[in-house]
Amino acid sequence: FGTSNKAALRLLTQENILVGGFFAILGYIAAYTSTKVGERKADDRKLAKPELYFWSRVMSYYPVHFLISTVFAPMYIAIDEWYGTPFKTMVFKAFLNYSLLQAWFPKQAAIWNQPSWFLSALTFSNMAMPTILKRTAALSKLGLQKLFCAVTAVSTLQKLSFTNTARFRDHNIVAKGMEHTLVWNMTRFH
């Protein structure tokens, strides 16, 4: 990044900042395509049936996820066997991967294909989006600015929290309350 500022480097060299930006772009696209431009109203045709909205979004990426997971499943299983992972745990990991539920289990968030955590979180976002879009579309310009500031503040706090815990993980430092990688995964994935 062309800087020697360590604080800036710690903040900008995290994958979750890029993921957060990607979520912001996806949220903007969802809002733009599902609301009436120039009005404070959601497009009722597109959001009338939340289940159709959800499934149409999920099915835009799930077939590729399923295919890639299936093609590489033998490798993931072989690695788990090599490390002596119990069969029940392997089945649970496969279930979480194929059902896109791994983001809800911090200890299992980075199973098999780590970027699939993003798809798991995106799936939940798509489930909540019809309700969120209807309420967000009704906000005034000031309301949207306040919402943006609140979401940015929460996102920034999460990133600062991750920066703080990442230093323990990256340097093998065991501090009180940081003995387990679960603390790191909680801040990294949530």
Coordinates of C-alpha atoms in Angstrom, one line a residue:
F1 CA 0.0 0.0 0.0
G2 CA 3.0 2.3 -0.2
T3 CA 2.9 3.4 3.5
S4 CA 5.0 2.7 6.6
N5 CA 2.1 3.6 8.9
K6 CA 1.6 0.3 10.8
A7 CA -1.9 1.2 12.0
A8 CA -3.0 1.9 8.4
L9 CA -1.4 -1.3 7.2
R10 CA -3.1 -3.4 9.8
L11 CA -6.5 -1.9 8.9
L12 CA -6.1 -2.0 5.2
T13 CA -4.6 -5.5 4.8
Q14 CA -7.6 -7.5 6.1
E15 CA -9.7 -9.6 3.9
N16 CA -12.8 -8.6 5.8
I17 CA -12.5 -5.0 4.7
L18 CA -12.7 -6.1 1.1
V19 CA -15.6 -8.4 1.9
G20 CA -17.4 -5.5 3.7
G21 CA -17.0 -3.4 0.6
F22 CA -18.4 -6.1 -1.6
F23 CA -21.4 -6.4 0.7
A24 CA -21.9 -2.6 0.4
I25 CA -21.8 -2.8 -3.4
L26 CA -24.2 -5.8 -3.4
G27 CA -26.6 -3.9 -1.0
Y28 CA -26.5 -0.9 -3.3
I29 CA -27.3 -3.0 -6.4
A30 CA -30.1 -4.8 -4.5
A31 CA -31.6 -1.4 -3.4
Y32 CA -31.2 0.1 -6.9
T33 CA -32.9 -2.8 -8.6
S34 CA -35.6 -3.3 -6.1
T35 CA -36.8 0.2 -5.3
K36 CA -38.5 2.9 -7.4
V37 CA -36.0 5.4 -8.5
G38 CA -36.9 8.9 -7.4
E39 CA -39.6 7.7 -4.9
R40 CA -39.5 6.6 -1.4
K41 CA -41.0 3.2 -2.2
A42 CA -39.9 -0.3 -2.8
D43 CA -40.9 -2.0 -6.1
D44 CA -43.8 -4.1 -4.9
R45 CA -43.6 -6.4 -8.0
K46 CA -40.1 -7.5 -7.1
L47 CA -40.6 -7.7 -3.3
A48 CA -44.2 -9.0 -3.0
K49 CA -43.1 -12.6 -2.5
P50 CA -39.9 -12.6 -0.3
E51 CA -39.4 -16.3 -0.9
L52 CA -39.2 -15.8 -4.7
Y53 CA -36.8 -12.9 -4.2
F54 CA -34.6 -15.1 -1.9
W55 CA -34.5 -18.1 -4.2
S56 CA -33.9 -16.2 -7.3
R57 CA -30.9 -14.5 -5.7
V58 CA -29.5 -17.7 -4.1
M59 CA -29.9 -19.8 -7.3
S60 CA -27.7 -17.2 -9.1
Y61 CA -24.7 -18.6 -7.3
Y62 CA -25.6 -21.8 -5.6
P63 CA -25.3 -24.1 -8.7
V64 CA -21.6 -23.0 -9.1
H65 CA -21.0 -23.4 -5.4
F66 CA -22.5 -26.9 -5.5
L67 CA -20.4 -27.9 -8.5
I68 CA -17.1 -26.6 -7.1
S69 CA -17.8 -28.1 -3.7
T70 CA -18.6 -31.5 -5.4
V71 CA -15.6 -31.4 -7.6
F72 CA -13.2 -30.6 -4.7
A73 CA -15.0 -32.7 -2.1
P74 CA -12.6 -35.6 -2.5
M75 CA -9.7 -33.3 -1.7
Y76 CA -11.4 -31.8 1.4
I77 CA -12.3 -35.3 2.6
A78 CA -8.7 -36.5 2.1
I79 CA -7.3 -33.6 4.0
D80 CA -9.8 -34.2 6.9
E81 CA -8.8 -37.9 6.9
W82 CA -5.1 -37.0 6.9
Y83 CA -5.6 -34.9 10.0
G84 CA -7.7 -37.6 11.6
T85 CA -11.0 -35.8 11.6
P86 CA -13.8 -38.0 12.8
F87 CA -16.3 -39.2 10.2
K88 CA -19.2 -37.4 12.0
T89 CA -17.3 -34.1 11.8
M90 CA -16.6 -34.6 8.1
V91 CA -20.3 -35.2 7.5
F92 CA -21.2 -32.1 9.6
K93 CA -18.7 -30.0 7.6
A94 CA -20.2 -31.2 4.3
F95 CA -23.7 -30.4 5.6
L96 CA -22.6 -26.9 6.6
N97 CA -20.9 -26.3 3.3
Y98 CA -23.7 -27.6 1.0
S99 CA -26.4 -25.9 3.1
L100 CA -24.4 -22.6 3.3
L101 CA -24.9 -22.5 7.1
Q102 CA -21.2 -22.4 8.0
A103 CA -21.2 -18.6 8.8
W104 CA -23.5 -19.4 11.8
F105 CA -20.8 -21.7 13.4
P106 CA -17.7 -19.6 14.2
K107 CA -15.6 -22.7 14.8
Q108 CA -16.6 -24.1 11.4
A109 CA -16.8 -20.9 9.4
A110 CA -13.7 -21.6 7.4
I111 CA -14.4 -25.2 6.5
W112 CA -13.6 -26.7 3.2
N113 CA -13.6 -23.7 0.8
Q114 CA -13.0 -20.7 3.0
P115 CA -14.5 -18.1 0.6
S116 CA -17.8 -20.0 0.8
W117 CA -18.3 -18.3 4.2
F118 CA -19.1 -15.3 2.2
L119 CA -21.8 -17.1 0.3
S120 CA -23.2 -18.3 3.6
A121 CA -23.4 -14.8 4.9
L122 CA -24.8 -13.5 1.5
T123 CA -27.5 -16.2 1.7
F124 CA -28.7 -14.8 5.0
S125 CA -28.5 -11.2 3.6
N126 CA -30.7 -12.3 0.7
M127 CA -33.2 -13.7 3.2
A128 CA -33.4 -10.5 5.1
M129 CA -33.2 -8.1 2.1
P130 CA -36.9 -7.9 1.1
T131 CA -37.9 -6.6 4.6
I132 CA -34.8 -4.4 4.8
L133 CA -35.4 -2.9 1.4
K134 CA -39.0 -2.0 2.1
R135 CA -38.1 -0.1 5.2
T136 CA -35.0 1.5 3.8
A137 CA -36.8 2.7 0.7
A138 CA -39.2 4.7 2.9
L139 CA -36.4 6.6 4.6
S140 CA -35.7 10.3 3.9
K141 CA -32.4 11.5 2.7
L142 CA -31.4 12.4 6.3
G143 CA -32.6 9.0 7.5
L144 CA -30.5 7.3 4.9
Q145 CA -27.4 9.4 5.9
K146 CA -28.0 8.4 9.6
L147 CA -28.4 4.7 8.6
F148 CA -25.2 4.9 6.6
C149 CA -23.3 6.5 9.5
A150 CA -24.6 3.8 11.9
V151 CA -23.7 0.9 9.6
T152 CA -20.3 2.4 8.9
A153 CA -19.6 2.8 12.6
V154 CA -20.6 -0.8 13.4
S155 CA -18.5 -2.0 10.5
T156 CA -15.5 0.0 11.6
L157 CA -15.7 -1.2 15.2
Q158 CA -15.8 -4.8 13.9
K159 CA -12.7 -4.2 11.7
L160 CA -10.8 -2.6 14.6
S161 CA -11.8 -5.6 16.8
F162 CA -10.5 -7.9 14.1
T163 CA -7.2 -5.9 13.8
N164 CA -6.7 -6.3 17.5
T165 CA -7.4 -10.1 17.6
A166 CA -5.5 -10.8 14.4
R167 CA -2.2 -9.7 16.0
F168 CA -2.6 -12.4 18.6
R169 CA -3.3 -15.1 16.0
D170 CA -0.6 -14.0 13.5
H171 CA 2.1 -13.9 16.1
N172 CA 1.1 -16.9 18.2
I173 CA 0.6 -14.8 21.3
V174 CA -1.6 -16.3 23.9
A175 CA -3.3 -13.6 25.9
K176 CA -6.0 -13.9 28.6
G177 CA -9.3 -14.4 26.8
M178 CA -7.5 -15.2 23.4
E179 CA -6.6 -18.8 24.1
H180 CA -8.9 -20.2 21.4
T181 CA -9.2 -19.3 17.7
L182 CA -13.0 -18.9 18.3
V183 CA -12.4 -15.4 19.5
W184 CA -10.5 -14.6 16.3
N185 CA -13.2 -16.3 14.1
M186 CA -16.0 -14.4 15.9
T187 CA -14.4 -11.1 15.1
R188 CA -13.2 -12.1 11.7
F189 CA -16.6 -13.5 10.5
H190 CA -19.1 -11.4 12.4

